[in-house]
C-alpha atoms as one frame of an Amber mdcrd trajectory, in Angstrom:
protein
   0.121   0.163  -0.171   1.398   3.303  -0.974   1.625   5.775   2.264   3.040
   8.519   0.103   2.508   9.800  -3.482   2.812  12.460  -5.942   0.245  13.026
  -8.951   2.167  10.909 -11.187   1.491   7.987  -8.582  -2.087   8.969  -8.595
  -3.685   5.830 -10.521  -1.041   3.435  -8.415  -2.439   4.053  -4.771  -5.338
   1.767  -5.083  -6.967  -0.363  -7.230 -10.077   1.482  -8.511 -11.906  -1.592
  -9.849 -13.156  -2.481  -6.487 -14.791  -0.573  -3.851 -12.430   1.690  -1.166
 -12.708   4.080   1.404 -10.369   6.459   2.662  -9.158   5.996   6.346  -9.640
  10.154   6.835 -13.590   9.043   6.708 -13.279   6.967   9.569 -13.561   8.198
  13.271 -10.043   7.067  14.392  -7.498   5.472  12.801  -3.733   4.026  14.126
  -0.847   3.386  11.810   2.861   2.403  12.391   4.910   5.231  13.525   7.587
   4.691  11.087   5.996   2.663   8.157   2.989   4.567   8.204   1.071   1.250
   7.543  -2.607   1.372   8.536  -3.013  -0.744  11.763  -6.691  -0.298  13.250
  -9.748   2.014  12.218 -13.012   2.871  14.010 -15.640   1.389  11.499 -17.355
   4.456   9.525 -20.634   2.918   9.874 -22.644   5.167  12.043 -24.423   2.402
  13.492 -21.257   0.319  13.968 -18.430   2.159  15.145 -16.966  -0.779  16.408
 -13.100  -0.731  16.193 -11.617  -3.056  13.336  -8.140  -4.403  12.405  -6.715
  -3.643   9.196  -5.674  -6.864   7.428  -4.143  -6.712   3.885  -5.191  -3.166
   3.398  -8.759  -3.944   4.030 -11.175  -3.422   6.959 -10.791  -6.855   8.884
 -13.807  -8.690  11.237 -15.154  -7.110  13.903 -18.299  -6.367  15.998 -20.858
  -3.236  16.059 -20.342  -1.216  19.573 -23.577  -2.383  20.662 -25.402  -5.733
  21.234 -28.566  -3.984  19.093 -26.177  -3.695  16.024 -24.945  -7.261  15.918
 -29.014  -8.616  16.571 -30.489  -6.235  13.730 -27.611  -6.108  11.373 -25.376
  -9.118  11.928 -21.754  -8.993  10.459 -20.764  -5.290   9.559 -21.226  -4.977
   5.905 -17.986  -2.990   5.651 -15.847  -5.866   6.450 -13.485  -6.494   3.337
 -13.869  -3.005   2.010 -10.253  -1.911   0.901  -9.167   1.167   3.193  -6.661
   3.801   1.723  -4.353   5.535   4.071  -2.447   8.356   2.298   0.088  10.623
   3.346   0.166  12.863   0.110   3.384  14.292  -1.099   2.129  17.915  -1.916
   3.939  19.629  -4.737   2.256  22.852  -4.760   3.720  26.205  -3.235   1.973
  28.693  -1.150  -0.184  31.071  -3.333  -3.183  32.320  -4.420  -6.159  29.856
  -4.430  -7.131  29.585  -8.229 -10.695  30.305  -9.022 -13.023  29.235 -11.570
 -11.810  31.474 -14.304  -8.244  30.089 -13.666  -9.184  26.597 -14.102 -11.306
  27.410 -17.114  -8.660  29.219 -18.983  -6.275  26.048 -18.385  -8.776  23.561
 -19.130  -9.585  25.291 -22.552  -5.965  25.670 -23.636  -5.727  29.346 -22.869
  -3.151  29.148 -19.952  -0.251  26.518 -19.328  -0.821  24.242 -16.621   2.437
  25.549 -15.101   1.119  24.618 -11.509   0.816  21.118  -9.657  -2.673  22.005
  -9.327  -3.461  22.883 -12.753  -1.494  19.775 -14.056  -4.058  17.820 -12.061
  -6.791  19.596 -13.343  -5.941  18.682 -16.792  -5.608  14.853 -15.890  -8.694
  15.262 -14.095  -9.926  16.305 -17.586  -8.443  13.733 -19.586 -10.231  11.024
 -16.997 -13.438  12.468 -17.224 -13.277  12.882 -21.143 -13.003   8.839 -21.254
 -15.588   8.363 -18.105 -18.044  10.134 -20.329 -16.987   8.664 -23.476 -17.425
   4.827 -22.062 -21.211   6.208 -20.489 -21.943   7.329 -24.106 -21.402   3.853
 -25.533 -22.618   1.471 -23.011 -25.446   3.700 -21.139 -23.905   2.603 -17.709
 -21.389   4.759 -15.339 -18.219   2.789 -14.644 -18.195   2.570 -10.722 -14.243
   2.081 -11.102 -14.104   5.097 -13.317 -16.124   7.368 -10.965 -13.950   6.214
  -7.851 -10.872   7.228  -9.747 -12.698  10.550 -10.496 -13.387  10.969  -6.673
  -9.658  10.151  -6.042  -8.448  12.925  -8.603 -11.077  15.243  -6.630  -9.590
  14.291  -2.960  -5.731  14.975  -4.518  -6.546  18.003  -5.695  -7.938  19.227
  -2.296  -4.339  18.008  -0.309  -2.964  20.321  -3.244  -5.163  22.973  -2.197
  -4.241  22.520   1.522  -0.583  23.571   0.504  -1.532  26.252  -1.630  -2.999
  27.972   1.558  -0.171  26.875   3.869   0.491  30.639   4.368  -2.863  32.057
   4.412  -4.723  34.027   4.149  -6.162  33.380   7.625  -9.751  33.210   8.143
 -11.158  35.550  10.308 -11.858  33.597  13.663 -15.579  33.473  13.311 -15.412
  32.769   9.438 -17.715  30.306   8.727 -17.056  27.394   6.213 -17.884  27.638
   2.702 -19.855  24.764   2.414 -17.875  23.213  -0.467 -15.491  20.789  -0.885
 -13.164  22.432  -3.282 -11.878  19.326  -5.312 -15.392  18.205  -5.639 -16.092
  21.685  -7.387 -13.380  21.674  -9.673 -14.266  18.085 -10.692 -17.890  19.380
 -11.549 -16.591  21.958 -13.517 -14.178  19.575 -15.214 -16.804  17.470 -16.102
 -18.932  20.380 -17.539 -16.365  21.641 -19.855 -15.668  17.964 -21.158 -19.573
  17.870 -21.819 -19.510  21.163 -23.455 -16.466  19.691 -25.642 -18.697  16.613
 -26.428 -22.030  18.528 -27.175 -20.418  20.953 -29.551 -18.776  17.895 -31.699
 -22.349  15.935 -31.844 -23.811  19.309 -33.173 -26.358  19.766 -30.102 -27.380
  22.863 -28.845 -24.789  24.201 -26.503 -27.262  26.662 -24.292 -27.986  24.584
 -21.385 -24.700  23.044 -20.819 -23.152  26.866 -21.296 -25.618  28.340 -18.746
 -24.372  25.423 -16.224 -20.802  26.383 -16.999 -21.568  29.739 -16.131 -23.323
  29.116 -13.150 -20.739  26.786 -11.543 -18.145  29.573 -12.847 -20.006  32.356
 -10.761 -20.591  30.223  -7.638 -17.094  29.027  -7.404 -15.123  32.450  -7.947
 -17.399  34.029  -5.164 -16.682  31.122  -3.106 -12.773  31.825  -3.663 -13.123
  35.551  -3.419 -14.849  35.146   0.067 -11.723  32.748   1.187  -9.316  34.921
  -0.068 -10.540  37.694   2.021 -10.699  35.412   5.115 -14.488  35.738   5.053
 -14.979  31.847   4.641 -12.679  28.999   5.152 -12.640  25.896   2.998 -14.736
  23.057   4.421 -12.570  19.711   5.407 -15.832  17.804   6.114 -16.285  14.991
   3.390 -19.743  13.501   2.823 -20.784  10.726   4.994 -19.712   7.719   3.344
 -22.102   4.956   2.477 -21.180   1.216   1.626 -19.373   0.977  -1.534 -21.642
  -1.162  -4.109 -19.864  -4.775  -4.467 -19.350  -5.547  -1.058 -21.848  -7.623
   0.959 -19.380  -8.269   4.145 -17.389 -11.761   4.587 -17.236 -13.589   7.508
 -13.711 -15.236   6.980 -10.081 -13.548   8.115  -9.548 -10.861   5.270  -6.191
 -11.599   3.404  -6.253  -8.415   0.850  -6.423 -10.569  -2.338
């Protein structure tokens, strides 16, 4: 299991063909101080929250903290899920937080992707292109590709923390922005890809152009608030749902 990664390592971190979850979505995690290998987590399920060993990079056998859980639910359905414990090696230097207009210039080829965060956005655009193309051909979203998209979003969020390392410092009572920056950039990137594909097909562009305008204005306002210290980026991630494809296992997990 990779415990550190740069942008070029991103596809190697996990096997996106099967369900996974990041350790930061667990309430508590213990890793070896030297190797950084994950040893134990508190189950992310709100109705379980049992302490689970990590075996073969997967959530091992455990029981819910309450007797009611075991009676009602039986073995926890998170058992066997691949778990990612990543200490990212960020490449970004402190500086101004890019807004949506900055990203649009890069995504549309009007500005060079001359920073790690812009390079990541270009990689995200390429992956969204493959993901949407596959959906167009099959009519089905590929779960593995969507999980990879989420990984790009998480990694971009790590780079953003490096960009904001020297500020601006939010006001003491500044509320959170209510957005996950990486997710919003991912949505903007997806819309850019959809616009290009729609234009190629000869369909009307009005609807998708309006969506891009709305997303751009929304994200630019949020970034302006953060630059002024009036808001802070939220670090809260959506509560995880049990990934599709896992039904729990009764035997000790091996990671294979």
